[in-house]
């Protein structure tokens, strides 16, 4: 057998190779860290992470809890879905609430600014309280440029901050999880996946997602070129009017800054076709907090954001 033929026989198909790489990352962290946790919002990326983690350790459950950093401005469908998934999967759910930090005076809410940035303080508090030393996040490099700079293992200092100029080299699948007391490592098992990979995996593996990822009718309001769902958390500005529309969400998050897109894609195949034709990333299309500045995400990540 030739060397090329042997390599060809050994190679996994694309989705299988991504899954195997992510499973390796989960096992590597479980073997080398003491207190990992998986960030879990119930969105498509955290659902794929949980699905891969369950497979990586089967028949035992994943050896770490999941953590939702809750802004309090959720889509009801997503929270109901989150609770059902953790109940069916048997993983332990921890919830860190931004409202607790607001009530304690640790953060201050700016009128009309949303609560996404406030999540940083709540996330860092939860990491310190539970002494987590590795935190799995669902960020992918194709989402936006700050996330494209991240390593799979990304060190955070004793203040939870990220220095993009001081990243460790990662050769092949060799990861460096060394850290000093008080530091922790953010781990991104889906770094090399794209939005299209996620949806292909969702379809092929029949990963269930919250219903708002598929086309449905709801009241929306147009603001700064984006469509926002009418929820109890969204305060209409003077002159703003809602209208019914058929929409779906490409990402889920704080309802006050997560937009939706007009779409009739009601199945995984239809969503896949829509994503393949799109020329705008999901964050560029539907996340108002990323439009604050050119370096909005990088600024938040330097402070300790996801």
Short mmCIF file of C-alpha atoms in Angstrom, two decimals:
data_model
loop_
_atom_site.label_atom_id
_atom_site.label_comp_id
_atom_site.label_asym_id
_atom_site.label_seq_id
_atom_site.Cartn_x
_atom_site.Cartn_y
_atom_site.Cartn_z
CA UNK A 1 0.00 0.00 0.00
CA UNK A 2 1.39 3.43 -0.91
CA UNK A 3 1.84 6.12 1.71
CA UNK A 4 -0.83 8.32 0.08
CA UNK A 5 -3.29 5.43 -0.07
CA UNK A 6 -2.71 4.64 3.62
CA UNK A 7 -3.33 8.26 4.58
CA UNK A 8 -6.48 8.32 2.45
CA UNK A 9 -7.83 5.18 4.12
CA UNK A 10 -7.15 6.64 7.57
CA UNK A 11 -8.70 10.05 6.89
CA UNK A 12 -12.11 10.81 8.38
CA UNK A 13 -14.78 12.64 6.39
CA UNK A 14 -14.91 16.38 7.14
CA UNK A 15 -17.69 16.39 9.81
CA UNK A 16 -16.21 13.31 11.45
CA UNK A 17 -12.75 14.90 11.55
CA UNK A 18 -14.12 18.02 13.24
CA UNK A 19 -16.01 15.93 15.79
CA UNK A 20 -12.91 13.84 16.50
CA UNK A 21 -10.77 16.96 16.97
CA UNK A 22 -13.31 18.47 19.38
CA UNK A 23 -13.66 15.18 21.31
CA UNK A 24 -9.86 15.09 21.66
CA UNK A 25 -9.93 18.61 23.14
CA UNK A 26 -12.62 17.62 25.67
CA UNK A 27 -10.63 14.54 26.73
CA UNK A 28 -7.39 16.51 26.94
CA UNK A 29 -8.98 19.03 29.28
CA UNK A 30 -10.62 16.32 31.42
CA UNK A 31 -7.23 14.64 31.78
CA UNK A 32 -5.18 17.74 32.63
CA UNK A 33 -7.46 20.18 34.50
CA UNK A 34 -9.12 19.80 37.89
CA UNK A 35 -12.31 21.88 37.57
CA UNK A 36 -13.55 22.38 33.99
CA UNK A 37 -16.96 23.80 33.11
CA UNK A 38 -18.84 24.12 29.81
CA UNK A 39 -20.57 27.42 29.01
CA UNK A 40 -24.10 26.57 27.91
CA UNK A 41 -26.79 28.93 26.68
CA UNK A 42 -28.95 26.41 24.80
CA UNK A 43 -27.85 27.91 21.46
CA UNK A 44 -26.66 25.89 18.47
CA UNK A 45 -22.94 26.06 19.27
CA UNK A 46 -23.33 25.06 22.92
CA UNK A 47 -25.72 22.29 21.84
CA UNK A 48 -23.11 20.92 19.43
CA UNK A 49 -20.45 21.19 22.14
CA UNK A 50 -22.63 19.26 24.59
CA UNK A 51 -23.48 16.65 21.94
CA UNK A 52 -19.77 16.06 21.20
CA UNK A 53 -18.90 16.02 24.92
CA UNK A 54 -21.54 13.37 25.62
CA UNK A 55 -20.07 11.23 22.83
CA UNK A 56 -16.49 11.84 24.00
CA UNK A 57 -17.11 10.30 27.42
CA UNK A 58 -19.90 7.82 26.61
CA UNK A 59 -21.18 5.73 28.41
CA UNK A 60 -20.18 7.94 31.38
CA UNK A 61 -21.64 11.47 31.49
CA UNK A 62 -19.35 14.43 30.75
CA UNK A 63 -17.14 14.94 33.85
CA UNK A 64 -18.00 18.61 34.25
CA UNK A 65 -21.10 20.79 34.82
CA UNK A 66 -22.55 23.32 32.39
CA UNK A 67 -22.83 27.02 33.22
CA UNK A 68 -25.32 29.54 31.85
CA UNK A 69 -24.41 33.20 32.37
CA UNK A 70 -27.93 34.58 32.42
CA UNK A 71 -28.58 38.23 31.49
CA UNK A 72 -32.24 37.90 32.53
CA UNK A 73 -33.20 39.09 29.04
CA UNK A 74 -33.78 35.68 27.54
CA UNK A 75 -36.03 34.29 24.88
CA UNK A 76 -38.55 32.14 26.78
CA UNK A 77 -38.30 29.35 24.19
CA UNK A 78 -34.55 29.08 24.74
CA UNK A 79 -34.71 28.87 28.55
CA UNK A 80 -37.43 26.20 28.36
CA UNK A 81 -35.27 24.30 25.88
CA UNK A 82 -32.15 24.69 28.07
CA UNK A 83 -33.91 23.23 31.11
CA UNK A 84 -35.29 20.28 29.15
CA UNK A 85 -31.92 19.43 27.61
CA UNK A 86 -30.04 19.40 30.92
CA UNK A 87 -32.82 17.31 32.47
CA UNK A 88 -32.72 14.76 29.62
CA UNK A 89 -28.91 14.71 29.44
CA UNK A 90 -28.36 14.43 33.18
CA UNK A 91 -25.63 17.08 33.30
CA UNK A 92 -25.53 19.51 36.23
CA UNK A 93 -26.65 23.04 35.35
CA UNK A 94 -25.22 26.09 37.14
CA UNK A 95 -26.74 29.51 36.49
CA UNK A 96 -24.85 32.76 37.20
CA UNK A 97 -27.25 35.71 37.04
CA UNK A 98 -26.34 39.22 35.96
CA UNK A 99 -29.27 40.42 38.09
CA UNK A 100 -27.41 39.26 41.24
CA UNK A 101 -24.47 41.51 40.34
CA UNK A 102 -26.81 44.42 39.60
CA UNK A 103 -28.56 43.94 42.96
CA UNK A 104 -25.19 43.82 44.77
CA UNK A 105 -23.97 47.00 43.03
CA UNK A 106 -21.03 45.25 41.38
CA UNK A 107 -22.19 46.41 37.94
CA UNK A 108 -24.41 49.25 36.77
CA UNK A 109 -26.91 48.96 33.94
CA UNK A 110 -26.85 51.75 31.38
CA UNK A 111 -30.27 52.63 29.97
CA UNK A 112 -30.66 51.20 26.48
CA UNK A 113 -27.20 49.56 26.47
CA UNK A 114 -28.26 45.95 26.99
CA UNK A 115 -26.67 43.53 29.41
CA UNK A 116 -24.20 41.63 27.23
CA UNK A 117 -21.16 43.53 28.46
CA UNK A 118 -22.32 43.09 32.07
CA UNK A 119 -21.99 39.32 31.60
CA UNK A 120 -18.21 39.65 31.94
CA UNK A 121 -18.36 40.48 35.65
CA UNK A 122 -20.86 37.69 36.27
CA UNK A 123 -18.78 35.15 34.33
CA UNK A 124 -15.58 36.07 36.20
CA UNK A 125 -17.41 35.94 39.54
CA UNK A 126 -18.73 32.44 38.76
CA UNK A 127 -15.26 31.26 37.69
CA UNK A 128 -13.75 32.55 40.95
CA UNK A 129 -16.54 31.23 43.19
CA UNK A 130 -16.39 27.73 41.71
CA UNK A 131 -12.58 27.83 41.19
CA UNK A 132 -12.93 26.70 37.58
CA UNK A 133 -9.55 26.28 35.89
CA UNK A 134 -10.79 25.49 32.37
CA UNK A 135 -13.86 27.04 30.71
CA UNK A 136 -15.20 25.59 27.45
CA UNK A 137 -16.69 28.19 25.12
CA UNK A 138 -18.50 27.74 21.80
CA UNK A 139 -16.70 30.55 19.93
CA UNK A 140 -15.65 29.80 16.36
CA UNK A 141 -12.94 31.58 14.35
CA UNK A 142 -15.28 32.31 11.44
CA UNK A 143 -17.60 34.46 13.60
CA UNK A 144 -15.53 37.65 13.72
CA UNK A 145 -11.91 38.85 13.72
CA UNK A 146 -11.19 38.89 17.47
CA UNK A 147 -12.34 35.29 17.76
CA UNK A 148 -10.22 34.42 14.71
CA UNK A 149 -7.12 35.35 16.74
CA UNK A 150 -7.87 32.92 19.55
CA UNK A 151 -5.96 29.73 20.21
CA UNK A 152 -7.88 26.55 21.12
CA UNK A 153 -6.35 26.86 24.62
CA UNK A 154 -6.36 30.56 25.54
CA UNK A 155 -4.79 31.70 28.80
CA UNK A 156 -6.55 34.25 31.01
CA UNK A 157 -4.59 36.06 33.72
CA UNK A 158 -5.49 36.35 37.41
CA UNK A 159 -7.99 39.09 36.50
CA UNK A 160 -9.64 36.95 33.81
CA UNK A 161 -8.19 39.14 31.06
CA UNK A 162 -6.89 38.12 27.63
CA UNK A 163 -3.74 39.49 25.98
CA UNK A 164 -3.93 38.79 22.22
CA UNK A 165 -0.21 39.68 21.84
CA UNK A 166 0.87 37.03 24.30
CA UNK A 167 -0.57 33.78 22.99
CA UNK A 168 1.07 30.42 23.15
CA UNK A 169 2.00 28.51 20.00
CA UNK A 170 -0.16 25.50 19.20
CA UNK A 171 1.52 22.91 16.97
CA UNK A 172 -0.69 20.22 15.48
CA UNK A 173 -2.90 19.02 18.35
CA UNK A 174 -0.44 19.77 21.17
CA UNK A 175 -2.07 22.11 23.70
CA UNK A 176 -0.49 23.97 26.61
CA UNK A 177 -2.77 24.09 29.65
CA UNK A 178 -0.18 25.29 32.15
CA UNK A 179 -1.35 28.12 34.35
CA UNK A 180 -0.54 29.64 37.71
CA UNK A 181 -2.87 29.84 40.70
CA UNK A 182 -5.62 32.33 39.98
CA UNK A 183 -5.26 32.04 36.20
CA UNK A 184 -7.54 29.91 34.07
CA UNK A 185 -7.73 28.71 30.47
CA UNK A 186 -10.56 29.30 28.02
CA UNK A 187 -10.93 26.33 25.71
CA UNK A 188 -12.66 26.49 22.32
CA UNK A 189 -13.37 22.99 20.95
CA UNK A 190 -15.27 24.42 17.94
CA UNK A 191 -12.54 26.86 16.83
CA UNK A 192 -12.12 25.24 13.43
CA UNK A 193 -15.85 24.80 12.70
CA UNK A 194 -17.81 27.21 10.52
CA UNK A 195 -21.49 28.12 10.75
CA UNK A 196 -22.04 25.78 7.80
CA UNK A 197 -20.22 22.95 9.61
CA UNK A 198 -22.43 23.47 12.66
CA UNK A 199 -25.62 23.22 10.62
CA UNK A 200 -24.34 20.20 8.66
CA UNK A 201 -23.61 18.47 11.96
CA UNK A 202 -27.01 19.48 13.40
CA UNK A 203 -28.71 17.96 10.37
CA UNK A 204 -26.63 14.80 10.12
CA UNK A 205 -26.63 14.06 13.86
CA UNK A 206 -30.20 15.28 14.41
CA UNK A 207 -29.15 17.67 17.16
CA UNK A 208 -32.26 19.37 18.49
CA UNK A 209 -32.22 23.18 18.68
CA UNK A 210 -34.58 25.81 20.12
CA UNK A 211 -37.46 26.51 17.71
CA UNK A 212 -36.44 30.13 17.17
CA UNK A 213 -33.61 28.94 14.88
CA UNK A 214 -36.28 28.07 12.29
CA UNK A 215 -38.74 30.30 10.44
CA UNK A 216 -41.74 31.44 12.49
CA UNK A 217 -44.06 34.44 12.69
CA UNK A 218 -43.52 37.07 15.35
CA UNK A 219 -43.75 40.81 15.98
CA UNK A 220 -40.51 42.63 15.14
CA UNK A 221 -39.24 46.18 15.13
CA UNK A 222 -36.56 47.55 12.79
CA UNK A 223 -33.71 49.39 14.50
CA UNK A 224 -30.36 50.47 13.01
CA UNK A 225 -30.87 48.18 10.03
CA UNK A 226 -31.61 45.09 12.14
CA UNK A 227 -34.83 43.34 13.12
CA UNK A 228 -35.47 42.80 16.84
CA UNK A 229 -38.18 40.60 18.30
CA UNK A 230 -40.82 42.29 20.41
CA UNK A 231 -40.26 40.92 23.92
CA UNK A 232 -41.00 42.29 27.41
CA UNK A 233 -37.31 43.26 27.61
CA UNK A 234 -37.24 45.44 24.49
CA UNK A 235 -38.38 49.01 25.13
CA UNK A 236 -39.64 50.73 22.02
CA UNK A 237 -38.24 54.17 21.27
CA UNK A 238 -40.62 57.02 20.44
CA UNK A 239 -41.95 56.53 16.93
CA UNK A 240 -40.97 52.85 16.66
CA UNK A 241 -43.69 50.50 15.47
CA UNK A 242 -43.78 46.73 15.39
CA UNK A 243 -44.94 44.62 12.47
CA UNK A 244 -45.47 40.88 11.93
CA UNK A 245 -42.77 39.07 9.97
CA UNK A 246 -41.56 35.57 9.19
CA UNK A 247 -38.10 35.37 10.72
CA UNK A 248 -35.53 33.09 12.27
CA UNK A 249 -32.48 33.63 14.51
CA UNK A 250 -28.91 32.80 13.45
CA UNK A 251 -27.67 33.10 17.02
CA UNK A 252 -29.30 33.41 20.43
CA UNK A 253 -28.31 35.72 23.26
CA UNK A 254 -29.60 38.74 25.13
CA UNK A 255 -32.96 39.52 23.52
CA UNK A 256 -32.31 43.26 23.54
CA UNK A 257 -29.25 43.07 21.26
CA UNK A 258 -29.78 39.86 19.27
CA UNK A 259 -31.46 40.43 15.95
CA UNK A 260 -33.29 38.07 13.65
CA UNK A 261 -33.42 37.78 9.86
CA UNK A 262 -36.40 37.50 7.56
CA UNK A 263 -36.43 33.90 6.39
CA UNK A 264 -38.70 31.07 5.36
CA UNK A 265 -36.11 28.38 6.20
CA UNK A 266 -38.05 25.92 8.34
CA UNK A 267 -35.87 22.79 8.05
CA UNK A 268 -32.18 22.01 8.52
CA UNK A 269 -31.70 21.63 4.75
CA UNK A 270 -33.35 24.99 4.09
CA UNK A 271 -31.23 26.69 6.74
CA UNK A 272 -28.10 25.09 5.27
CA UNK A 273 -28.94 26.47 1.83
CA UNK A 274 -29.55 29.92 3.33
CA UNK A 275 -26.27 29.92 5.30
CA UNK A 276 -24.32 28.75 2.24
CA UNK A 277 -25.65 31.70 0.24
CA UNK A 278 -25.04 34.29 2.97
CA UNK A 279 -22.09 36.66 2.67
CA UNK A 280 -22.44 38.13 6.18
CA UNK A 281 -21.42 36.27 9.35
CA UNK A 282 -24.07 35.55 11.91
CA UNK A 283 -22.62 38.07 14.36
CA UNK A 284 -22.25 40.73 11.69
CA UNK A 285 -25.85 40.21 10.65
CA UNK A 286 -27.60 39.92 13.99
CA UNK A 287 -25.56 41.18 16.97
CA UNK A 288 -25.99 44.86 17.79
CA UNK A 289 -23.32 44.76 20.53
CA UNK A 290 -20.66 43.98 17.91
CA UNK A 291 -21.45 47.23 16.13
CA UNK A 292 -20.43 49.45 19.03
CA UNK A 293 -16.94 49.81 17.55
CA UNK A 294 -14.59 48.09 15.11
CA UNK A 295 -12.85 46.46 18.07
CA UNK A 296 -15.99 45.88 20.16
CA UNK A 297 -15.52 42.14 20.62
CA UNK A 298 -11.76 42.37 21.21
CA UNK A 299 -12.28 45.05 23.85
CA UNK A 300 -14.79 42.83 25.66
CA UNK A 301 -12.56 39.78 25.39
CA UNK A 302 -9.61 41.70 26.87
CA UNK A 303 -11.86 42.41 29.88
CA UNK A 304 -12.71 38.72 30.29
CA UNK A 305 -15.74 38.25 28.05
CA UNK A 306 -16.45 34.92 26.35
#
